[in-house]
PDB file of C-alpha atoms and ligand atoms in Angstrom:
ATOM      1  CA  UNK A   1     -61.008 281.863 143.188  1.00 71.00           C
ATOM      2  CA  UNK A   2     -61.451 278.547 141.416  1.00 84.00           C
ATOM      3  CA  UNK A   3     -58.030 276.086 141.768  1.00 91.00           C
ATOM      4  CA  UNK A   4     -56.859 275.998 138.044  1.00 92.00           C
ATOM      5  CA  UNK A   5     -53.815 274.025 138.900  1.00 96.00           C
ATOM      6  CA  UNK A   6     -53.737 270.697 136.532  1.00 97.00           C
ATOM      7  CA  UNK A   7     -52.672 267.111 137.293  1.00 98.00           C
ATOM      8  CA  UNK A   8     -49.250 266.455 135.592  1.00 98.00           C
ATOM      9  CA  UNK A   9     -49.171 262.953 133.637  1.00 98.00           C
ATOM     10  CA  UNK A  10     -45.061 262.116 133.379  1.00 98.00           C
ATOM     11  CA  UNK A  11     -44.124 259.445 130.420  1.00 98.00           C
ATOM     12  CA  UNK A  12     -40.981 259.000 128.038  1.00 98.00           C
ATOM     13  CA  UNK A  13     -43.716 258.422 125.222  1.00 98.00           C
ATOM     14  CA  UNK A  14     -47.694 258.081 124.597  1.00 97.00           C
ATOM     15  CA  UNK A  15     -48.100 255.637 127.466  1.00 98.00           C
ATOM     16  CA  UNK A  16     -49.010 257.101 129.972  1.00 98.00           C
ATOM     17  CA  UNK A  17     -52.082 258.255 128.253  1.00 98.00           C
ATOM     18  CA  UNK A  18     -53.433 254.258 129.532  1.00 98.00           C
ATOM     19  CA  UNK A  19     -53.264 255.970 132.856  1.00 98.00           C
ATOM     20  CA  UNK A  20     -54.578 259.351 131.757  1.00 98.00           C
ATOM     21  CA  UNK A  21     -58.007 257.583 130.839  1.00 98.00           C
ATOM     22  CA  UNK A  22     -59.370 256.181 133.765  1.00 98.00           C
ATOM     23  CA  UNK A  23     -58.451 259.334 135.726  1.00 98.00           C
ATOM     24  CA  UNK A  24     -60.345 261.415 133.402  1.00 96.00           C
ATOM     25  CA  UNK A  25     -63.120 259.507 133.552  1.00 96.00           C
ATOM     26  CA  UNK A  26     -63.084 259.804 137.674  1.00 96.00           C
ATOM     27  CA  UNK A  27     -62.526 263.715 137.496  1.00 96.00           C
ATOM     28  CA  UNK A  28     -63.878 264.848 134.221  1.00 94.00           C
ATOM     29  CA  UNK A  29     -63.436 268.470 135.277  1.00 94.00           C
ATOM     30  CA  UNK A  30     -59.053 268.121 135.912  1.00 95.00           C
ATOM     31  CA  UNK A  31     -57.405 270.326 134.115  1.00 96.00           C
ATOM     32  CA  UNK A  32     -54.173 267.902 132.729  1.00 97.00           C
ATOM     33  CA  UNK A  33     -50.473 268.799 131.145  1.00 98.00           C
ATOM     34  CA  UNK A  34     -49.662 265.603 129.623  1.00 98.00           C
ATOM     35  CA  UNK A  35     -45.537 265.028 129.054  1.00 98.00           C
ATOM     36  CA  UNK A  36     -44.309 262.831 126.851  1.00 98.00           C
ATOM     37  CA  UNK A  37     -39.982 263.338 127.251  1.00 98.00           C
ATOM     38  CA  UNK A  38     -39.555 262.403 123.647  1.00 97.00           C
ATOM     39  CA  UNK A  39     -36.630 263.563 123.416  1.00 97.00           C
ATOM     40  CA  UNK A  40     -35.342 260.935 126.131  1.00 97.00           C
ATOM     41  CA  UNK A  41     -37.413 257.926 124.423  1.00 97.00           C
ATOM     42  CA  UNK A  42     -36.813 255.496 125.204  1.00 98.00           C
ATOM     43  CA  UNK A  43     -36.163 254.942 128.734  1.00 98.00           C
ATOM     44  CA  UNK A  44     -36.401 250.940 128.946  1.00 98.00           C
ATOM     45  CA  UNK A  45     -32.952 250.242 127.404  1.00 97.00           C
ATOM     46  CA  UNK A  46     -31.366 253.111 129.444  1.00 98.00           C
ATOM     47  CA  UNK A  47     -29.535 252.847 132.534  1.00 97.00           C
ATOM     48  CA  UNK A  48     -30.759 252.856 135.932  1.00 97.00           C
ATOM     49  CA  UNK A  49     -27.951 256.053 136.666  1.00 97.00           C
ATOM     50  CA  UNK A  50     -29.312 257.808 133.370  1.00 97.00           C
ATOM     51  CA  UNK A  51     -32.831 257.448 134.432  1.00 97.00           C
ATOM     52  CA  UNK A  52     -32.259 258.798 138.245  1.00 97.00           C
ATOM     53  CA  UNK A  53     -30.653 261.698 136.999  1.00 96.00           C
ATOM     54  CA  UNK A  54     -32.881 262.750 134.129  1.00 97.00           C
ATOM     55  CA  UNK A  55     -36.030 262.198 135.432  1.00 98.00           C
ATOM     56  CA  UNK A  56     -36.334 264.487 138.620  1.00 97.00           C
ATOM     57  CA  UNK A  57     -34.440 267.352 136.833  1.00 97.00           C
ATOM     58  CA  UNK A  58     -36.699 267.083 134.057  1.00 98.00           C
ATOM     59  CA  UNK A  59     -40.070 267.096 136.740  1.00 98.00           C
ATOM     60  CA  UNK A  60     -38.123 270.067 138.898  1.00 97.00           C
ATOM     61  CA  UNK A  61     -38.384 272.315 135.327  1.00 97.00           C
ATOM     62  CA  UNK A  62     -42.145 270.984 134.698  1.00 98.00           C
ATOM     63  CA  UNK A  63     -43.506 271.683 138.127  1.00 98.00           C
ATOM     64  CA  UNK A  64     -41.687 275.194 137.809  1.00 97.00           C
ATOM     65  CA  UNK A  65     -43.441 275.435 134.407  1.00 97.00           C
ATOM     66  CA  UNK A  66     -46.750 274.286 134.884  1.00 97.00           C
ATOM     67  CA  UNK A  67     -47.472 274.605 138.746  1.00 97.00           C
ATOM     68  CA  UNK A  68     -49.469 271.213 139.169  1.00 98.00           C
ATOM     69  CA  UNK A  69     -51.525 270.159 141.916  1.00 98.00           C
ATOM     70  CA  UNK A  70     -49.949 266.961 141.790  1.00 98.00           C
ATOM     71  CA  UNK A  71     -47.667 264.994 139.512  1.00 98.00           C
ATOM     72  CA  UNK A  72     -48.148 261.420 138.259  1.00 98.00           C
ATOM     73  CA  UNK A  73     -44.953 259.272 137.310  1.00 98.00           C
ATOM     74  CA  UNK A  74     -47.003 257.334 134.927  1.00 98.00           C
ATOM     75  CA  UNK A  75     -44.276 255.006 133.595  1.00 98.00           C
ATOM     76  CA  UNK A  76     -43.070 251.866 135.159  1.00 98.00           C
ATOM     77  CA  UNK A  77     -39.199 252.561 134.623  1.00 98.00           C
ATOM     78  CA  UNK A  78     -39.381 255.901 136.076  1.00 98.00           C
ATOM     79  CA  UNK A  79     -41.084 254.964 138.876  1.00 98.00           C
ATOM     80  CA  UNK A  80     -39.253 252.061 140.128  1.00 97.00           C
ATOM     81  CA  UNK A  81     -35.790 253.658 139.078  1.00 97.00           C
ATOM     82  CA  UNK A  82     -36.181 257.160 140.658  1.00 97.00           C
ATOM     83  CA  UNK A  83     -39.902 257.188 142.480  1.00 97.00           C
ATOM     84  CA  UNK A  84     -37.758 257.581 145.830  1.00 95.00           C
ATOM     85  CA  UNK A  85     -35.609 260.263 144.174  1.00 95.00           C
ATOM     86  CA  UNK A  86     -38.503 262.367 142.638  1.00 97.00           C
ATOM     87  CA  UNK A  87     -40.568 262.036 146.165  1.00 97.00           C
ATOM     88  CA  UNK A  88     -37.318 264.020 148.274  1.00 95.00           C
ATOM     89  CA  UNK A  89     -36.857 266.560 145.362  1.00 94.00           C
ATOM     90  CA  UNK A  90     -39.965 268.153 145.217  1.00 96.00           C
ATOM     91  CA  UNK A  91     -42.264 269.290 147.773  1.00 94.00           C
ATOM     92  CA  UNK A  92     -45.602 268.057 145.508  1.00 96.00           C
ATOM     93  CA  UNK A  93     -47.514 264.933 146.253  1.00 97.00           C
ATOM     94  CA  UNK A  94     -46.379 262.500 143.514  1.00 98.00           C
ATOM     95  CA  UNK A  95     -47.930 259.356 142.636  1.00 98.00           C
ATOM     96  CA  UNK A  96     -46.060 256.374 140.902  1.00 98.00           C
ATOM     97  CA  UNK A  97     -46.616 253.490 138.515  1.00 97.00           C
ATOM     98  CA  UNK A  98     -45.240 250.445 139.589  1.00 97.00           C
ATOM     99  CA  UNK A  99     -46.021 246.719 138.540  1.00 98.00           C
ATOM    100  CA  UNK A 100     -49.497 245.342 139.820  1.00 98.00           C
ATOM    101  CA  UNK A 101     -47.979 242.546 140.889  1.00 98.00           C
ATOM    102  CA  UNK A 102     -50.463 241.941 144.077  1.00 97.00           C
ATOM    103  CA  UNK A 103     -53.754 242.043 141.907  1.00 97.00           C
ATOM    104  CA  UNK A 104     -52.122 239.295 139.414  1.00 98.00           C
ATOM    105  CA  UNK A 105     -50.990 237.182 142.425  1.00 98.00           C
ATOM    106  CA  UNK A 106     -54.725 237.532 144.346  1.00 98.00           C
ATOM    107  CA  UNK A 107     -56.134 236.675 140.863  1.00 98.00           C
ATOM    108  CA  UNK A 108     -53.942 234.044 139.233  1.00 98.00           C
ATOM    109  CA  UNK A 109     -55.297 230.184 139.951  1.00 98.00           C
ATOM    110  CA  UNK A 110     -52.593 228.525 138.517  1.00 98.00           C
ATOM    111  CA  UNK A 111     -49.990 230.353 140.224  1.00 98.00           C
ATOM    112  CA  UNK A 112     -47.572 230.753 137.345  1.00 98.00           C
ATOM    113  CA  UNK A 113     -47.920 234.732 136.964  1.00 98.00           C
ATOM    114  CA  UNK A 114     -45.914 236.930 134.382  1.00 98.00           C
ATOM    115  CA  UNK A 115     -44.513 240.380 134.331  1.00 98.00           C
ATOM    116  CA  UNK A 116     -44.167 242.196 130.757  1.00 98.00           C
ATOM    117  CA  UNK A 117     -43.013 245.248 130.997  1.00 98.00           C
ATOM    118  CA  UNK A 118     -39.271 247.065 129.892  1.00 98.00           C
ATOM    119  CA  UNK A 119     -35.812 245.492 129.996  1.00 98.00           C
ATOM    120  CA  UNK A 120     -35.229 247.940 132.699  1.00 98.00           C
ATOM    121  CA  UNK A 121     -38.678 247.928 134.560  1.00 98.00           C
ATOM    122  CA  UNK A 122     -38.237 243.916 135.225  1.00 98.00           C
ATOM    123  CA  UNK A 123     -34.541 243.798 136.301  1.00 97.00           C
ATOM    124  CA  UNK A 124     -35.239 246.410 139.268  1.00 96.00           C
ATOM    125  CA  UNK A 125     -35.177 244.982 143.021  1.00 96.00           C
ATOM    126  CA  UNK A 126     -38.053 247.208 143.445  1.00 95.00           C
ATOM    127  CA  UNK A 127     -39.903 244.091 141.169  1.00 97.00           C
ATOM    128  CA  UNK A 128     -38.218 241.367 143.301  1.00 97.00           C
ATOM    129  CA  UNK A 129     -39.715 243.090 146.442  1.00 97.00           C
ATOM    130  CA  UNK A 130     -43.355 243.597 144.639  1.00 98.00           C
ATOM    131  CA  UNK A 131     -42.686 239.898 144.118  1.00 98.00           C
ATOM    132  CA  UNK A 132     -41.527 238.913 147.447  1.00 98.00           C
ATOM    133  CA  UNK A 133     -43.994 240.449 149.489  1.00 98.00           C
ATOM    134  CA  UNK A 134     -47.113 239.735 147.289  1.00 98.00           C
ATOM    135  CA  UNK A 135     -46.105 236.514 145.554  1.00 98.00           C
ATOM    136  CA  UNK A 136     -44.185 234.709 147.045  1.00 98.00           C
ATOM    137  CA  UNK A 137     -46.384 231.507 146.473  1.00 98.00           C
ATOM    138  CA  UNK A 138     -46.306 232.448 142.705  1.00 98.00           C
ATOM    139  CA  UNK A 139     -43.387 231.649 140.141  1.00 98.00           C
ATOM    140  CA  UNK A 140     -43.130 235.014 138.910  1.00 98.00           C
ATOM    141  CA  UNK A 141     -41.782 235.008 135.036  1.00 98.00           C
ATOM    142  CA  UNK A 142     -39.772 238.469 133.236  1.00 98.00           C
ATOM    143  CA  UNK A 143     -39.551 239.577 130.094  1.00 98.00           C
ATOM    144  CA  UNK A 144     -39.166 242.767 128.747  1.00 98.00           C
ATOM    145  CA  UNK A 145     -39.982 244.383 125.218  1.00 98.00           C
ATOM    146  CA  UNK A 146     -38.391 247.119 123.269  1.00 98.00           C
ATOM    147  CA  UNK A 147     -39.786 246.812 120.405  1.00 98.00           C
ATOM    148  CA  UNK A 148     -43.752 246.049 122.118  1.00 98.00           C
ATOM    149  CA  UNK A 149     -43.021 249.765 123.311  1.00 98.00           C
ATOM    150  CA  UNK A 150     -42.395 250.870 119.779  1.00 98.00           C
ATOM    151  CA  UNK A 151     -45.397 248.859 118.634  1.00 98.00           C
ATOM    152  CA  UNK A 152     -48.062 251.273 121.298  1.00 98.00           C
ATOM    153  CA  UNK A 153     -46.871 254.560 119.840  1.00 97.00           C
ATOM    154  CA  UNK A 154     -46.864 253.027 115.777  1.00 97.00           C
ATOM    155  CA  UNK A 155     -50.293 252.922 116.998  1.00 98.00           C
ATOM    156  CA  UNK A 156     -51.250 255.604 118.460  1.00 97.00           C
ATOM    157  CA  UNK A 157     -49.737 256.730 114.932  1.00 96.00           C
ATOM    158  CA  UNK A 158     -52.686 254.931 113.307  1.00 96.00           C
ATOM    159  CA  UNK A 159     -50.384 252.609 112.086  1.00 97.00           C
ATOM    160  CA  UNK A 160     -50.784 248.374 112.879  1.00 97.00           C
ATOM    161  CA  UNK A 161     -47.894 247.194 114.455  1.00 97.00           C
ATOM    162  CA  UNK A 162     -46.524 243.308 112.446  1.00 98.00           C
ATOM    163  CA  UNK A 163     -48.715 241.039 115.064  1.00 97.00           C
ATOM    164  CA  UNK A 164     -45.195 239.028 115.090  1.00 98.00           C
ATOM    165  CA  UNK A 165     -44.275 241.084 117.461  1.00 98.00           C
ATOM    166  CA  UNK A 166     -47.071 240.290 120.274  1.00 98.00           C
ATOM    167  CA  UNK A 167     -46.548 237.034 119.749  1.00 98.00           C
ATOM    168  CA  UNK A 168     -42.890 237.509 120.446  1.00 98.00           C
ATOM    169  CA  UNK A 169     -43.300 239.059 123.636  1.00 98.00           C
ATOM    170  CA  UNK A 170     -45.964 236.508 125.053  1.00 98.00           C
ATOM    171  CA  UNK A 171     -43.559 233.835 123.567  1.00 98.00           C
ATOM    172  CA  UNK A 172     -41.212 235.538 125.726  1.00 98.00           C
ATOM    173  CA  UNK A 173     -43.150 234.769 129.017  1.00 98.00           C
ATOM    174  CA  UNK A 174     -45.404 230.947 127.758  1.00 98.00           C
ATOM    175  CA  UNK A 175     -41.448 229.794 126.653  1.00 98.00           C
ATOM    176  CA  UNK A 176     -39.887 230.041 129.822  1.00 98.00           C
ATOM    177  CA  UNK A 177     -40.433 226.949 132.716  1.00 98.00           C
ATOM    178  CA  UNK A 178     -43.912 226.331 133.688  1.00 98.00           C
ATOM    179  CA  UNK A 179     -44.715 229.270 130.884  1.00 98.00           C
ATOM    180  CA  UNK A 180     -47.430 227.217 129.706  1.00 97.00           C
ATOM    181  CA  UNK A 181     -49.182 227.260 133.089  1.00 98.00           C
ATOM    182  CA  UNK A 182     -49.276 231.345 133.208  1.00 98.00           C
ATOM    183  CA  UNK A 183     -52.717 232.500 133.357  1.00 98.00           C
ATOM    184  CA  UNK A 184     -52.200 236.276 134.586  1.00 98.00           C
ATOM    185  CA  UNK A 185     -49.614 238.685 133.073  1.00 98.00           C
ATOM    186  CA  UNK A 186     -48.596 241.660 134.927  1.00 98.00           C
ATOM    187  CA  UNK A 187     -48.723 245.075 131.666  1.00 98.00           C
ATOM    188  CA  UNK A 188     -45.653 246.630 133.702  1.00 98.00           C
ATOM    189  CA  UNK A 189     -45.231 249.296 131.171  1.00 98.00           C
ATOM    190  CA  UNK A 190     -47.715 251.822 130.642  1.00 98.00           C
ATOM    191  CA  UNK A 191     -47.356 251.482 126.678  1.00 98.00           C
ATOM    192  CA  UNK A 192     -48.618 248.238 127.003  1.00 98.00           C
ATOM    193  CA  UNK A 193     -51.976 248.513 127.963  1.00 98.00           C
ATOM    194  CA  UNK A 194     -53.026 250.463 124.928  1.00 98.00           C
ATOM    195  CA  UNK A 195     -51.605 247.231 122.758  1.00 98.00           C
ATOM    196  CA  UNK A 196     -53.686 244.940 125.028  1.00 98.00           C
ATOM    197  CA  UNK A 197     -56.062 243.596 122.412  1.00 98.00           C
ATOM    198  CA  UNK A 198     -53.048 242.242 120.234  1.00 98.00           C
ATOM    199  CA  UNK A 199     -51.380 240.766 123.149  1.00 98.00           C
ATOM    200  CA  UNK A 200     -54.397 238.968 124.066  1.00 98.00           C
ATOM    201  CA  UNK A 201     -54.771 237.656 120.203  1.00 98.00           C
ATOM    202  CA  UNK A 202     -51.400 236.428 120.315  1.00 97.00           C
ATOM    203  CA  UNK A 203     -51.808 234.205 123.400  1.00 97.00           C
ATOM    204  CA  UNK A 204     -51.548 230.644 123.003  1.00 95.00           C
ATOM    205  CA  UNK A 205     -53.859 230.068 125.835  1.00 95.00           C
ATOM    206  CA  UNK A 206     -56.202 232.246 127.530  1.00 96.00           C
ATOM    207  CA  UNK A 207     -54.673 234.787 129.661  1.00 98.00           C
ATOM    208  CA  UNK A 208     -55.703 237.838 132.016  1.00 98.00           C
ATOM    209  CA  UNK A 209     -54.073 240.772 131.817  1.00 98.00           C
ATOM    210  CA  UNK A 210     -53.822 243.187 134.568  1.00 98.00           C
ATOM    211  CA  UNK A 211     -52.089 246.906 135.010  1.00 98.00           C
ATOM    212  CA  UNK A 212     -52.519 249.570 138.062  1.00 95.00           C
ATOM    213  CA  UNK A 213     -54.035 251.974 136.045  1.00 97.00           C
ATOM    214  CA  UNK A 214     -57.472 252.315 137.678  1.00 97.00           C
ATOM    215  CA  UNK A 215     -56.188 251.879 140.896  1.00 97.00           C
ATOM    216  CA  UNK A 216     -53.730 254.932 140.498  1.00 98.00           C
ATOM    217  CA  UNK A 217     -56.783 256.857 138.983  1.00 98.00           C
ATOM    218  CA  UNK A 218     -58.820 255.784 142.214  1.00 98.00           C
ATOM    219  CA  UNK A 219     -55.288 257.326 144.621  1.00 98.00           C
ATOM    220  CA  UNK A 220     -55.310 260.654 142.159  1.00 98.00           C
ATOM    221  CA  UNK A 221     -58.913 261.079 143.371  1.00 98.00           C
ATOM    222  CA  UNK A 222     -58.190 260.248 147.067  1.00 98.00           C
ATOM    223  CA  UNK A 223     -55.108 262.604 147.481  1.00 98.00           C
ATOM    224  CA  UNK A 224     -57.235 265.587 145.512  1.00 97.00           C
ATOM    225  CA  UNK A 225     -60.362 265.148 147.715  1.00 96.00           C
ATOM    226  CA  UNK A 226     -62.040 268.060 148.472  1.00 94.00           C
ATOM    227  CA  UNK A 227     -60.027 270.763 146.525  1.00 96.00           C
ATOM    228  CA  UNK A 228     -61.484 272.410 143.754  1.00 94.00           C
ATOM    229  CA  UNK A 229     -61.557 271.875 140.095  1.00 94.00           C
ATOM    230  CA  UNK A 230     -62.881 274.522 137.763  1.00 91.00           C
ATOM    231  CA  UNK A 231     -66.739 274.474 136.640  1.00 88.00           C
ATOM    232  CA  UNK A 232     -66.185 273.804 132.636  1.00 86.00           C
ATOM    233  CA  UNK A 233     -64.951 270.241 131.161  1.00 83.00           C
ATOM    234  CA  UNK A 234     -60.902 269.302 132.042  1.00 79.00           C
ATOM    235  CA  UNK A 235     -58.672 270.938 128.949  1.00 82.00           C
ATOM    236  CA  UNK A 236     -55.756 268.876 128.497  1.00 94.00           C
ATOM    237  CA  UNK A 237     -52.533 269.930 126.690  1.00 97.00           C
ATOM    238  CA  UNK A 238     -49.855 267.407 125.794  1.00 97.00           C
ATOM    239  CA  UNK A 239     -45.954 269.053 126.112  1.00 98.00           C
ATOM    240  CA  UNK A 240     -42.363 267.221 124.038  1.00 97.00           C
ATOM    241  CA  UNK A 241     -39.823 267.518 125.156  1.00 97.00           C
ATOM    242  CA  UNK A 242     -38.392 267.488 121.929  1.00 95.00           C
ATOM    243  CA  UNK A 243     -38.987 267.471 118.501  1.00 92.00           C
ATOM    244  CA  UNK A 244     -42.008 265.575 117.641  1.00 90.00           C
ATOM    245  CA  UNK A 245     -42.016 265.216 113.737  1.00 89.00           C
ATOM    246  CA  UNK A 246     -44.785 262.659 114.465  1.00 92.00           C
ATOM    247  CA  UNK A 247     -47.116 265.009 115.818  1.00 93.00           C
ATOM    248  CA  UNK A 248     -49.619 265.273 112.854  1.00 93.00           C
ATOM    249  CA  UNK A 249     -50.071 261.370 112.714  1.00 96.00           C
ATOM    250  CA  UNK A 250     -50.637 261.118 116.180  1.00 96.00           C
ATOM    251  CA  UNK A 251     -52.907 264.490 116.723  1.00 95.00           C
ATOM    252  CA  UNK A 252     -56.627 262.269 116.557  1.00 96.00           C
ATOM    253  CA  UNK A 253     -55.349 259.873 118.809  1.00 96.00           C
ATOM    254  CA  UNK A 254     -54.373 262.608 121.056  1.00 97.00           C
ATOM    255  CA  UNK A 255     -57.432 264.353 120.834  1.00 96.00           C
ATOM    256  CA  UNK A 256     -59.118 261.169 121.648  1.00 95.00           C
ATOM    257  CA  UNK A 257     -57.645 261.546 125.290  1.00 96.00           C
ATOM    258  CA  UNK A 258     -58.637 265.437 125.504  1.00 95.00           C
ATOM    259  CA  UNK A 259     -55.136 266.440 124.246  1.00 96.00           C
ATOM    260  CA  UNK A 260     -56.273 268.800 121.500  1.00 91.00           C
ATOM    261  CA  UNK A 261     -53.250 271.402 122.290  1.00 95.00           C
ATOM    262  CA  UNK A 262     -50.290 270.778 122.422  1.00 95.00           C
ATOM    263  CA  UNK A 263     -46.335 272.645 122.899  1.00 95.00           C
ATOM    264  CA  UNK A 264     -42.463 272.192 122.784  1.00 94.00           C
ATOM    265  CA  UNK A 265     -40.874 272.298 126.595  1.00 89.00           C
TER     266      UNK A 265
HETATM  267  N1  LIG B   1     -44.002 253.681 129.382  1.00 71.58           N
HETATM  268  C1  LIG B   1     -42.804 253.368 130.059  1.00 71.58           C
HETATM  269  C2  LIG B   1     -43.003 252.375 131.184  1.00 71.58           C
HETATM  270  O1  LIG B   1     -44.081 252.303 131.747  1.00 71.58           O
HETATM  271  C3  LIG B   1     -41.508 253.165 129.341  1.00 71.58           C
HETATM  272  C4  LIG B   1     -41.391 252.967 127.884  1.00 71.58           C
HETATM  273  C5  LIG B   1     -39.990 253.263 127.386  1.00 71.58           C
HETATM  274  O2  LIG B   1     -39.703 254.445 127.204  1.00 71.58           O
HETATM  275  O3  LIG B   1     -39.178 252.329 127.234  1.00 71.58           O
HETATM  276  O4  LIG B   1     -42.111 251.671 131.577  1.00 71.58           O
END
């Protein structure tokens, strides 16, 4: 009997769909539930004790739901808030998202290195520890961005974001001490890679960006070696968890990741 199971994708909003991509391109026969918690949008400016209780109650119903193969955390703030918490709930192998933090320190020559990502996302000791253990040798600049999170799903809306506010959030890195020596920046939020582009126009200097997303596309094939997919293309459908009065402007972007169905949780 062919193994129908999908791969869940896990996001308060549209971006985890930067991670969705590159694993669809490695498996192009996966079925995929996409879940964007909408209804708990957005998670950067919550609190670490709101986060660690919503998210693995909200996974426990989805896995009930949707039976996945395997379950992908793909937002920074989720991960390194309740990664740990998620892992001893649920008896599923469950992949997180956390900042790529080791590729930006291997790859930066200046050593000045920058992490963008939430409010929440670059307060977390799990960040100090990415930072610690890979980059030590590297001053390692924060800043995190509401409203760049806002700007990714206007979007993926088919709106354009004001480009005032890329250049506010690079400002918020190249302004800080030795900010005009940072040559790599760390997209620790998933939302940000689909904004990329403007970020990069709104540099001063030149600067690389770099997120995890292949790499986690790379571990979703590793841990699902060898099982079976089904013979016909990978369907996706994309699940709210609330209302999503938003849904028609965003349906062509969505179908531009395979999500051409989509439901209410
Ligand atoms: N996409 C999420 C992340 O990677 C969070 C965005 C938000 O809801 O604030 O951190």
């Amino acid at each position: 009997m062919t193994d129908t199971r999908p791969i869940l994708f896990f996001d308060s909003g549209v971006g985890g769909l930067s991670v969705l991509a590159p694993t669809r391109a490695l498996l192009p026969q996966a079925p995929f539930v996409y879940v964007a918690d909408n209804a708990g949008f957005p998670y950067g400016t919550k609190s670490e004790a709101e986060i660690a209780a919503r998210v693995p109650a909200l996974l426990g119903r989805l896995a009930e739901r949707y039976h996945p193969r395997i379950i992908v955390i793909a937002c920074n703030t989720a991960s390194t808030i309740a990664l740990a918490h998620v892992r001893s709930a649920l008896e599923l192998p469950i992949v997180g998202t956390v900042p790529a933090i080791k590729p930006a320190a291997l790859a930066s020559r200046t050593r000045v290195i920058g992490v963008l990502g939430t409010d929440a996302t670059v307060r977390q000791p799990y960040v100090d520890n990415l930072a610690a253990e890979f980059a030590r040798d590297c001053r390692v600049l924060r800043h995190g961005s509401a409203e760049l999170v806002e700007a990714a799903e206007a979007k993926l809306r088919g709106e354009t974001p004001d480009p005032a506010i890329f250049a506010r959030a690079i400002a918020g890195l190249t302004n800080q001490p030795d900010g005009d020596r940072l040559d790599t920046v760390v997209l620790a939020c998933t939302h940000f890679p689909l904004v990329e582009d403007e970020l990069a126009a709104a540099a001063p200097h030149p600067i690389a960006f770099i997120h995890g997303a292949q790499g986690i596309a790379r571990r979703i094939a590793f841990l699902t070696q060898g099982q079976q997919w089904p013979s016909t293309p990978g369907e996706g459908i994309a699940v709210f968890t609330g209302e999503n009065r938003a849904l028609d402007a965003m349906r062509p972007a969505l179908a531009n990741y395979g999500l051409s169905r989509s439901e209410a949780l």
